[in-house]
Coordinates of C-alpha atoms and ligand atoms in Angstrom, one line a residue:
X1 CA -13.3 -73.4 -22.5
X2 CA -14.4 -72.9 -18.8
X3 CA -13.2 -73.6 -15.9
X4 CA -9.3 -73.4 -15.4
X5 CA -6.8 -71.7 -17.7
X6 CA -3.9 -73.1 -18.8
X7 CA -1.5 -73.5 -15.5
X8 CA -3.8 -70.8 -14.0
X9 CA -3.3 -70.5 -10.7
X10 CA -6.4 -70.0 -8.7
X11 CA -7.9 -68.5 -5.7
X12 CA -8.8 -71.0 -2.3
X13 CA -11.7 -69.7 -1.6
X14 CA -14.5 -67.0 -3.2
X15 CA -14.2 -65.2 0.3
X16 CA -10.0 -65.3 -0.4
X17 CA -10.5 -63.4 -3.7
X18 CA -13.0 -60.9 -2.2
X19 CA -10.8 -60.1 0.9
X20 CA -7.8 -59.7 -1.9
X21 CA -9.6 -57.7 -4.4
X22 CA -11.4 -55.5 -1.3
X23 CA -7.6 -55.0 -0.3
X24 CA -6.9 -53.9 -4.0
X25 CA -9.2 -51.0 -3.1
X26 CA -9.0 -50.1 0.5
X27 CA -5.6 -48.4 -0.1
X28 CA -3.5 -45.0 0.0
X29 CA -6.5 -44.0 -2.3
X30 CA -9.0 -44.1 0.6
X31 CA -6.5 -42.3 3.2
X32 CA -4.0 -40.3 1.9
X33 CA -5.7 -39.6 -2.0
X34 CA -9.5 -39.8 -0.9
X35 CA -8.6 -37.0 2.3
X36 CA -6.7 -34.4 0.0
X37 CA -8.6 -34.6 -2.8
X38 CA -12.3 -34.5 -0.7
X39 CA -10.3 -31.7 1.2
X40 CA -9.0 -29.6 -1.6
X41 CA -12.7 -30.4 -3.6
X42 CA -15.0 -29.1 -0.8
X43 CA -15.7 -31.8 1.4
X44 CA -19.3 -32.8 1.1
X45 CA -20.3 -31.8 -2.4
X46 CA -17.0 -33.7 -3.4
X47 CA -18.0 -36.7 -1.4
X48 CA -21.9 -36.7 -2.9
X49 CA -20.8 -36.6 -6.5
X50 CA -18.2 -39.5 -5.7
X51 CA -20.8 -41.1 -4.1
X52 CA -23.1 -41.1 -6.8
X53 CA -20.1 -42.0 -9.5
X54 CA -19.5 -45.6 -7.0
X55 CA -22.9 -46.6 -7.7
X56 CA -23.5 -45.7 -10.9
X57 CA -20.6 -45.9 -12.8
X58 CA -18.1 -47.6 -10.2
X59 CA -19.9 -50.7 -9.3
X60 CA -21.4 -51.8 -12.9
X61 CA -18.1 -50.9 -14.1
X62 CA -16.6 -53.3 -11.5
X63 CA -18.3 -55.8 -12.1
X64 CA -17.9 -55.4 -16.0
X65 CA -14.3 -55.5 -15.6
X66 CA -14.8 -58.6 -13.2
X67 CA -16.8 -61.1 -16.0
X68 CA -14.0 -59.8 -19.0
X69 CA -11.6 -61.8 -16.3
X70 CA -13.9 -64.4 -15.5
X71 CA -15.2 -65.5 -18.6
X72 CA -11.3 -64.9 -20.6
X73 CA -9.7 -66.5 -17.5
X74 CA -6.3 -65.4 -18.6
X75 CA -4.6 -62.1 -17.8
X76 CA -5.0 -58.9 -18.9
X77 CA -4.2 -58.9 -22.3
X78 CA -5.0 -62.8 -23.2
X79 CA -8.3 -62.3 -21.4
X80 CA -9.3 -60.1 -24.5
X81 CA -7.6 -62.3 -27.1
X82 CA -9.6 -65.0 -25.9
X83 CA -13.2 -63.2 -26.0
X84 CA -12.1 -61.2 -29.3
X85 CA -9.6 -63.1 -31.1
X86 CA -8.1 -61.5 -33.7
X87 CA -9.4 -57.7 -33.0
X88 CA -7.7 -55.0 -31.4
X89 CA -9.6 -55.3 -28.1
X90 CA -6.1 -56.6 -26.3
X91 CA -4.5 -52.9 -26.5
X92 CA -7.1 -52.3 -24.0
X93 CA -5.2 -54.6 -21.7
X94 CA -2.2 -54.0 -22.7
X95 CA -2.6 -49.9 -21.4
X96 CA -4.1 -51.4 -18.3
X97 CA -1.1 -53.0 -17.9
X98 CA 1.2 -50.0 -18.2
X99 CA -0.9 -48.1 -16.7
X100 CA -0.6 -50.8 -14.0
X101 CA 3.0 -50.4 -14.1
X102 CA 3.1 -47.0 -13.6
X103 CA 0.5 -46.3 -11.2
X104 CA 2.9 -48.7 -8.7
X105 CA 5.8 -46.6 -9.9
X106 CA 4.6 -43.9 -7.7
X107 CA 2.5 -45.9 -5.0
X108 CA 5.5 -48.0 -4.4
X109 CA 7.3 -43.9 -3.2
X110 CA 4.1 -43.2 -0.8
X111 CA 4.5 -46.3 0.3
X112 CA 8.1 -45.8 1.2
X113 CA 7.4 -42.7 2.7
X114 CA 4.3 -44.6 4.9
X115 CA 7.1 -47.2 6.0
X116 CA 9.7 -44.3 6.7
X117 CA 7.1 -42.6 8.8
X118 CA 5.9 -45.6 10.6
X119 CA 10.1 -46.3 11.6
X120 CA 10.0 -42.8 13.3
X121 CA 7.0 -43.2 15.3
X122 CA 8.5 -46.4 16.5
X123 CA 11.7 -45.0 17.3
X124 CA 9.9 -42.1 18.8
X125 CA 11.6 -39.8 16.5
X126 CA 8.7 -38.1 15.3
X127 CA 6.8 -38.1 19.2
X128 CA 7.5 -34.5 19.1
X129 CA 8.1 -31.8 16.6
X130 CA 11.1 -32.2 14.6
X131 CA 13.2 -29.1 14.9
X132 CA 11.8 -26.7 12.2
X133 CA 8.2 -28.3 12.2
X134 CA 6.9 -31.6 10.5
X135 CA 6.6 -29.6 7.1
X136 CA 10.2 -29.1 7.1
X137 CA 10.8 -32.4 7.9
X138 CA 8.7 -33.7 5.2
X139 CA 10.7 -31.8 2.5
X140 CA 13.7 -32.6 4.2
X141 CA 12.9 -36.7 3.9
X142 CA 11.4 -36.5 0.0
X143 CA 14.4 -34.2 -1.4
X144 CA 16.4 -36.3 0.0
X145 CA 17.9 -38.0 -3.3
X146 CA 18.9 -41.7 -1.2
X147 CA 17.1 -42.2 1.6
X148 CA 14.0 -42.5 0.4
X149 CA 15.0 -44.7 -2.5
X150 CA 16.0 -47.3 0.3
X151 CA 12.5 -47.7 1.8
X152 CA 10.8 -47.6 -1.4
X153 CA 13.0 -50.6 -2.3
X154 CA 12.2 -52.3 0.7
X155 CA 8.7 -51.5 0.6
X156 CA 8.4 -53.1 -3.2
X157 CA 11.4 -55.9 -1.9
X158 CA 8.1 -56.9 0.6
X159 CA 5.4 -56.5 -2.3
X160 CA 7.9 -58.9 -4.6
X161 CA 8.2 -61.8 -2.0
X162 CA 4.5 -62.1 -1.5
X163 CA 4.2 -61.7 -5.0
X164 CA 6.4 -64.5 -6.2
X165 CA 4.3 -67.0 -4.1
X166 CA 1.6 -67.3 -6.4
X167 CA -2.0 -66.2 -5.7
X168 CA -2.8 -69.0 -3.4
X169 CA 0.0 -69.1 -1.1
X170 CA 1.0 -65.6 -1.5
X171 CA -1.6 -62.8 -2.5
X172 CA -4.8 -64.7 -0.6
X173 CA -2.8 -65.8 2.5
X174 CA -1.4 -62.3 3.4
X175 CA -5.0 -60.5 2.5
X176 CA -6.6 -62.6 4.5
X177 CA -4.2 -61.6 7.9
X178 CA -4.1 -57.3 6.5
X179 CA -7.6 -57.0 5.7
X180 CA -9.2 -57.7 8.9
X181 CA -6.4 -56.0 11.1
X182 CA -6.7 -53.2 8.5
X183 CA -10.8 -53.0 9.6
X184 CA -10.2 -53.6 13.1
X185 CA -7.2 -50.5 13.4
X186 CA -9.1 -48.6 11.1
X187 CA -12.8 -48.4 13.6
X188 CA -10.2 -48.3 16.5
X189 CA -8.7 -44.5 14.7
X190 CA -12.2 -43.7 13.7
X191 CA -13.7 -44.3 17.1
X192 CA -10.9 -42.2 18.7
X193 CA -11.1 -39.2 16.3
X194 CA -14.9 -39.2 16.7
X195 CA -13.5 -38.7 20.5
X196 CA -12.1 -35.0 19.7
X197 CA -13.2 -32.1 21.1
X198 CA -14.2 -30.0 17.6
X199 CA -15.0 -33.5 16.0
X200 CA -18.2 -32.5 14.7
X201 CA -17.1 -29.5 12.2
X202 CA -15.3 -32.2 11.3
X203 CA -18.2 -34.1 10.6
X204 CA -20.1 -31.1 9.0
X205 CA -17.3 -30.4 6.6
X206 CA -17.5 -34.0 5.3
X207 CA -21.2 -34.2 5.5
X208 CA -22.8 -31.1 4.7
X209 CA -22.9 -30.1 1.5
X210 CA -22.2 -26.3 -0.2
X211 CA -24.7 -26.8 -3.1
X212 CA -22.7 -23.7 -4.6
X213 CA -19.8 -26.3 -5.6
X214 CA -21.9 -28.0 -8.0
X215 CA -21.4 -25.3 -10.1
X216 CA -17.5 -26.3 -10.2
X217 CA -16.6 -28.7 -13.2
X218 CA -13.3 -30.0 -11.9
X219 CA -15.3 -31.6 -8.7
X220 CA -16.9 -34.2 -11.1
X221 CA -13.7 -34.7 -12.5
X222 CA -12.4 -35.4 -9.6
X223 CA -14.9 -37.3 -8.1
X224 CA -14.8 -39.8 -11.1
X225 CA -10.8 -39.7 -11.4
X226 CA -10.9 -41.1 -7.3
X227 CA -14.1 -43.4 -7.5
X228 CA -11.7 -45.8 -10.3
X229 CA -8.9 -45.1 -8.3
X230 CA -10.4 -45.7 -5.0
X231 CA -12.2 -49.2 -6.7
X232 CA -8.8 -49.8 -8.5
X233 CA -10.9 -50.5 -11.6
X234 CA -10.0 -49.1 -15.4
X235 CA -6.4 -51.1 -16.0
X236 CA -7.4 -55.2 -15.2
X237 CA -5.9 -55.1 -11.9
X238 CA -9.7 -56.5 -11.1
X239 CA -9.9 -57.9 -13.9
X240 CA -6.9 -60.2 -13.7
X241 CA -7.9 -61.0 -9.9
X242 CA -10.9 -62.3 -11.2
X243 CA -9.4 -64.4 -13.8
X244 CA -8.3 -66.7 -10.8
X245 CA -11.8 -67.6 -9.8
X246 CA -13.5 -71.2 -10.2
X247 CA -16.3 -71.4 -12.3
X248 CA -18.6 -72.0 -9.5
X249 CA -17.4 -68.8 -7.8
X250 CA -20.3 -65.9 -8.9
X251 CA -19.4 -62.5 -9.1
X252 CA -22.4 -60.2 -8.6
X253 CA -23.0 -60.4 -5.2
X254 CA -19.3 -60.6 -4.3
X255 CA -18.4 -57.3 -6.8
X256 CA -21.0 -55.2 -4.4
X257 CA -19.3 -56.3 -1.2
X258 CA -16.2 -55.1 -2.5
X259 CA -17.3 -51.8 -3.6
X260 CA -19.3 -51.0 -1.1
X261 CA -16.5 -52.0 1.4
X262 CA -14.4 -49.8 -0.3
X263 CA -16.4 -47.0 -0.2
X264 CA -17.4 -47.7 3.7
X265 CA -13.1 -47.5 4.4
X266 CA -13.3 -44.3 2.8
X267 CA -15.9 -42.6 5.0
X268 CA -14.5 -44.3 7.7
X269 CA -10.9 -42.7 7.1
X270 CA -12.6 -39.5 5.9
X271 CA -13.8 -39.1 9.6
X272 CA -10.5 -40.2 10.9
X273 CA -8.7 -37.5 9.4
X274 CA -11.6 -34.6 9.1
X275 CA -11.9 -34.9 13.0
X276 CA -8.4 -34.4 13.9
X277 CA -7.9 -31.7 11.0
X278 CA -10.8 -29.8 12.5
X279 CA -10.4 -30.4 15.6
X280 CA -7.0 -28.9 15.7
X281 CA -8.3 -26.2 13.6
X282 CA -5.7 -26.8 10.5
X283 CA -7.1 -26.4 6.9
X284 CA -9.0 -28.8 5.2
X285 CA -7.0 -28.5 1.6
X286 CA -3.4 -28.8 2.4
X287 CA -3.0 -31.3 -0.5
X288 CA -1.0 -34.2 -1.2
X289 CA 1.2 -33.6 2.3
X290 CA -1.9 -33.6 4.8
X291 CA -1.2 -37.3 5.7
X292 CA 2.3 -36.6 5.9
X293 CA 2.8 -32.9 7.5
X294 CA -0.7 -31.8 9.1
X295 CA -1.8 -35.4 10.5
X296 CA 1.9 -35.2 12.4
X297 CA 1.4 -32.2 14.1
X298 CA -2.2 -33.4 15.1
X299 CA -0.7 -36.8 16.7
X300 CA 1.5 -34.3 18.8
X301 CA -0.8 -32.8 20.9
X302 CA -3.2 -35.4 21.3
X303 CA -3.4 -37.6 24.3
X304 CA -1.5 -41.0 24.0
X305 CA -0.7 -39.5 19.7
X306 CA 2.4 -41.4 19.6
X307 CA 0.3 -44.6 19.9
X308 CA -2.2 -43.2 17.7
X309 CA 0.6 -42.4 15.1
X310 CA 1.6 -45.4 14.9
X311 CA -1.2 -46.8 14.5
X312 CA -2.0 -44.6 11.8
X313 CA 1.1 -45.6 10.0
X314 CA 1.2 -49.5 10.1
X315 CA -3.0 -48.7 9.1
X316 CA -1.6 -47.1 5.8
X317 CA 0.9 -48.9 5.0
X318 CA -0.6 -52.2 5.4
X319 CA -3.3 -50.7 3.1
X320 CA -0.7 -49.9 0.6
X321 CA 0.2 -52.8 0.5
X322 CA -2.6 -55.0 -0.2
X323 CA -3.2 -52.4 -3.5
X324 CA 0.4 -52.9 -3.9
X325 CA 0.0 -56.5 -4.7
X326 CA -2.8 -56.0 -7.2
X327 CA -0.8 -53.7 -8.9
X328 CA 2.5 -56.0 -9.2
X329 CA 0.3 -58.9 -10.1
X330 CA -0.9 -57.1 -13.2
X331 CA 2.1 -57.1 -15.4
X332 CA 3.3 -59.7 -13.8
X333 CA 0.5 -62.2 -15.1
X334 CA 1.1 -60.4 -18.3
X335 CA 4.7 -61.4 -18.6
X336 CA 4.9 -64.6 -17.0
X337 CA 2.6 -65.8 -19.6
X338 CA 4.0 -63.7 -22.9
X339 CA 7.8 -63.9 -22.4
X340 CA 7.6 -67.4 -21.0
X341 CA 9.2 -66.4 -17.5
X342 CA 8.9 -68.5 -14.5
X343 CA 6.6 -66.4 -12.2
X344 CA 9.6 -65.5 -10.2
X345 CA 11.3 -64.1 -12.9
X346 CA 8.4 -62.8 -14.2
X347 CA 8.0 -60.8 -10.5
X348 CA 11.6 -60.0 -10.3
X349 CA 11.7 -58.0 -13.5
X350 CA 8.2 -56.0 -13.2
X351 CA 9.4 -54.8 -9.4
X352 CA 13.1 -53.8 -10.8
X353 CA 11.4 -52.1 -13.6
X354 CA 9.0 -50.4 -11.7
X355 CA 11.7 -49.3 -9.0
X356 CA 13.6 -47.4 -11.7
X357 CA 10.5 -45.3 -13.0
X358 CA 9.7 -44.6 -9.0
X359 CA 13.4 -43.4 -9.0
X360 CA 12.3 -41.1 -11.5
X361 CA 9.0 -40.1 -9.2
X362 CA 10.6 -39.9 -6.0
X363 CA 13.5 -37.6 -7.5
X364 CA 11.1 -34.9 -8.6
X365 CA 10.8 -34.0 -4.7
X366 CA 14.2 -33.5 -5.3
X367 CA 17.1 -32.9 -7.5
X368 CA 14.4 -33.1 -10.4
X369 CA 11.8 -30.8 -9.0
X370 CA 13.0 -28.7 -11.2
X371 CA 10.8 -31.0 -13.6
X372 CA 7.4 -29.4 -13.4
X373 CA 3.9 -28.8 -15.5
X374 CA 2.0 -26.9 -14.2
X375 CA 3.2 -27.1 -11.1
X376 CA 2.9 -30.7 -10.5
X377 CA 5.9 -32.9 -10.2
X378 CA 7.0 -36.1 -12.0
X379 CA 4.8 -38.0 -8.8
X380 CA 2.0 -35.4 -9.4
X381 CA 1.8 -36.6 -13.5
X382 CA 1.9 -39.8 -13.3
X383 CA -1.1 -39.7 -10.8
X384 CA -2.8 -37.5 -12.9
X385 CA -2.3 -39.2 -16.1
X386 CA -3.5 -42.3 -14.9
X387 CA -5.9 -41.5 -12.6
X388 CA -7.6 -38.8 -14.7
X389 CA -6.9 -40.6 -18.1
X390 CA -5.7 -44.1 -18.2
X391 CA -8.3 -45.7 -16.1
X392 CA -11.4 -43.7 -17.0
X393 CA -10.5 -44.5 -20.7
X394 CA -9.9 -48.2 -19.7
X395 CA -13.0 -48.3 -18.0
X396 CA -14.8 -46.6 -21.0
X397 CA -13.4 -49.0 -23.6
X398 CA -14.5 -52.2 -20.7
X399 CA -17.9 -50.4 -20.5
X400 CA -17.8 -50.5 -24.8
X401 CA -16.4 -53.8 -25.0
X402 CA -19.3 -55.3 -23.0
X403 CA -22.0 -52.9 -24.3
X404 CA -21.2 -53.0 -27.8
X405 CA -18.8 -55.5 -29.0
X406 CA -20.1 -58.6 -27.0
X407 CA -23.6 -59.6 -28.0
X408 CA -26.4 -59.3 -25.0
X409 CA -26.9 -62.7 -23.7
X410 CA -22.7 -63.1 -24.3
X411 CA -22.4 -60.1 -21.9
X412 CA -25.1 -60.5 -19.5
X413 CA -24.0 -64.4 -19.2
X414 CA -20.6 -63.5 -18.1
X415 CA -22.0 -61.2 -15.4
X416 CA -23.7 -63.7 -13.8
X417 CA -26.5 -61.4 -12.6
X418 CA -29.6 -63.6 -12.4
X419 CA -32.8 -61.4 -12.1
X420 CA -33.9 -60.2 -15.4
X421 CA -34.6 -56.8 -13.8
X422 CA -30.6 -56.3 -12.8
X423 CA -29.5 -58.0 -16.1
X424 CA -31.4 -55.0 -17.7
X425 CA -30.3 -52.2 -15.4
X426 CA -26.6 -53.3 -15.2
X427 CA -26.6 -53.8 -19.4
X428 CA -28.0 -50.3 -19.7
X429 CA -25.9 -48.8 -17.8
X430 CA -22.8 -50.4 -19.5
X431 CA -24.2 -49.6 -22.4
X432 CA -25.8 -46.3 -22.6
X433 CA -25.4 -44.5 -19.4
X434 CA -21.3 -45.2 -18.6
X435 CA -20.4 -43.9 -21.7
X436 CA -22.8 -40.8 -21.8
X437 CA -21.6 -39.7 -18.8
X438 CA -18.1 -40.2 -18.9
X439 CA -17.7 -38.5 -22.3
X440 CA -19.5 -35.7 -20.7
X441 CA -17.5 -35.5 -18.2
X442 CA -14.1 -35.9 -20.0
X443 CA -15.1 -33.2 -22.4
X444 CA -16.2 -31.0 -20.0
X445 CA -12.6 -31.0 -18.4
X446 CA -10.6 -30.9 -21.4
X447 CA -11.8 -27.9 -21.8
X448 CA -12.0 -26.4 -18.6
X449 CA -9.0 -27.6 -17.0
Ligands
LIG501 N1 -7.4 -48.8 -5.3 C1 -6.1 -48.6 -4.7 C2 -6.1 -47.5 -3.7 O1 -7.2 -47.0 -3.4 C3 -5.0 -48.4 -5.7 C4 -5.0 -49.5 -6.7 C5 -4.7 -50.8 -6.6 C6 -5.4 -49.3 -8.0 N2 -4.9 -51.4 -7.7 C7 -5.3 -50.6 -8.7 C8 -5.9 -48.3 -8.8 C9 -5.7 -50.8 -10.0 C10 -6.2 -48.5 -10.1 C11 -6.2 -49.7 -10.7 O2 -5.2 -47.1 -3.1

């Protein structure tokens, strides 16, 4: 059974599927998540431990997730079905693809946001200070129950049309224009914040570590909940990208390129916005708004900041949406295939469904705010819930499903690793060290958080 799936689309080229899955990853996660997260974590210490969780758990899990795709060469769900017929491996893809569903749910009302922002720094609205300051501004534009409805309709409109094309003539072809425009504008904001007078505290927040925070359970939580976020791994996004490869097409090398670009776009935009913040003297941890309220204000009083805003804004949103793509795609393989929809259809209905639920998300900034646990908001859940739950436990029952289920040579076959030193290390740590450490680590913040 190798080679194509039935009326599988496929990718072009093996360069095509990394440049799409690598835009999977590079997204609002590396900007707007990675900077508020590192800033509300500590900085450095934060940025070790995440560091460490990419290689060791992100990357093997990666590719893990990659070879369940390749070798099932269906989507998410049939992808399992096909590997282990008749067992109850599938629910595994099956909460991928929910989680899928409603991870774009609330990336689809950043993404609006991003676009909305992006509109007033072209129209020079946002040039200078709004009256009342950018914060007011910013809760002026999210409780707004319309508005911001519109341009997260038009945002996921955009992500539906590309979409609908297929993955040849729709997901490849526009990943292979955002991704290098996305590296190019990306070294260019870099470059410029490296520029800054104050750049280097900057540099030493994100840098230096304070060995103190190591004592701090919810940094490794954290740390773990952004590296799957950030590598978009733990729900078969990946692993239904990968599912369009030829057989000839090999995975190892290509899965370390992508999460090593990844992680690159992350540093890069960490010293993007850690230079302005300190450089302007504003505080690191400002949360969720820092993208939105603090980076504004920076882009005011810097030389030639209108261009740089807008820069900033087209960078972000054109990084949402690549991710945004991957996480359409999801159900949308899912559905096309189960409830025998043409793939238009099939697109149509995931985006309207997922526009309702990112009603739901955007209106908790609003006339649901009222809506709270703990003081997070409907957007703030569903973030947390999948980022903190859905994908680690996906990637744990991958890691499992791999390690345990599959036998040895099935397992190290579809990873395509050829030294027998990696095939070792990789199965290892599949098997032994991915689950250790992520019980650990979801234990120890159950009962700490
Ligand atoms: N990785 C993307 C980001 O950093 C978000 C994303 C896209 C994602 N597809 C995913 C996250 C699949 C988890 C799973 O913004």
């Amino acid at each position: 059974m190798s080679g194509s799936g039935i009326g599988h689309d496929q990718w072009k080229t093996r360069f095509g599927f990394m440049l799409a899955a690598m835009g999977s990853a590079v997204g609002l996660g590396n900007i707007w998540r990675f900077s508020y997260v590192a800033g509300e974590s500590g900085g450095a210490t934060f940025l070790l431990i995440y560091l460490f969780f990419v290689l060791i758990i992100g990357i093997p899990l990666l590719l893990t997730e990659f070879s369940i795709g390749k070798a099932g060469q269906m989507d998410a769900v049939g992808s399992f079905k096909r590997l282990a017929p008749n067992t109850k491996w599938h629910l595994t893809g099956l909460m991928g693809v929910i989680g899928g569903i409603l991870i774009l749910s609330f990336y689809s009302v950043v993404s609006g946001w991003t676009l909305f922002y992006l509109y007033q720094y072209v129209t020079g609205a946002y040039w200078t200070e709004p009256d009342g300051g950018f914060g007011a501004a910013f809760e002026a534009w999210t409780s707004n129950p319309i508005a911001p409805l519109f341009w997260q309709a038009l945002f996921l409109g955009l992500t539906i049309l590309i979409v609908m094309r297929g993955i040849k003539k729709g997901i490849e072809k526009a990943n292979n224009v955002l991704m290098p425009a996305l590296a190019i504008l990306l070294i260019f904001m870099a470059g410029y914040g490296l520029t800054l007078d104050g750049a280097s505290e900057g540099l030493a927040f994100l840098f230096t570590p304070d060995w103190s925070m190591l004592a701090e359970p919810s940094v490794y939580f954290m740390a773990l909940g952004q590296a799957f976020f950030s590598l978009s791994i733990g729900i078969c996004g990946m692993l239904t990208y990968s599912s369009y490869l030829k057989a000839k097409d090999r995975l190892p090398a290509a899965t370390v390129g992508i999460g090593l670009m990844d992680t690159v776009f992350a540093l890069i935009a960490g010293v993007m916005i850690f230079t302005a913040v300190f450089s302007y003297g504003v505080e690191p941890d400002s949360g969720p708004p820092l993208v939105f309220i603090i980076l504004p204000s920076i882009f005011e009083g810097m030389p030639a900041g209108h261009i740089v805003g807008i820069v900033f804004f087209v960078l972000l949103t054109m990084a949402a949406f690549s991710s945004a793509l991957s996480l359409l795609e999801l159900p949308v393989a899912y559905v096309h295939r189960t409830l025998g929809l043409t793939r238009k259809a099939a697109t149509l209905t995931m985006g309207s469904i997922i526009f309702v639920l990112g009603i739901a998300a955007s209106l908790g900034f609003g006339v649901w705010s009222h809506i709270q646990i703990n003081g997070n908001n409907i957007l703030d859940m569903m973030d947390n819930i999948t980022a903190n739950v859905i994908l680690p436990l996906g990637g744990l029952l991958m890691a499992i499903f791999v390690g345990w289920y599959l036998n040895r040579d099935q397992a190290i076959k579809n990873s395509e690793i050829e030294s027998p030193i990696l095939q070792k290390v990789w199965y290892n740590i599949v098997r032994f060290l991915v689950p250790i450490l992520m019980i650990v680590i979801l234990f120890i913040s159950l009962f700490d958080i």
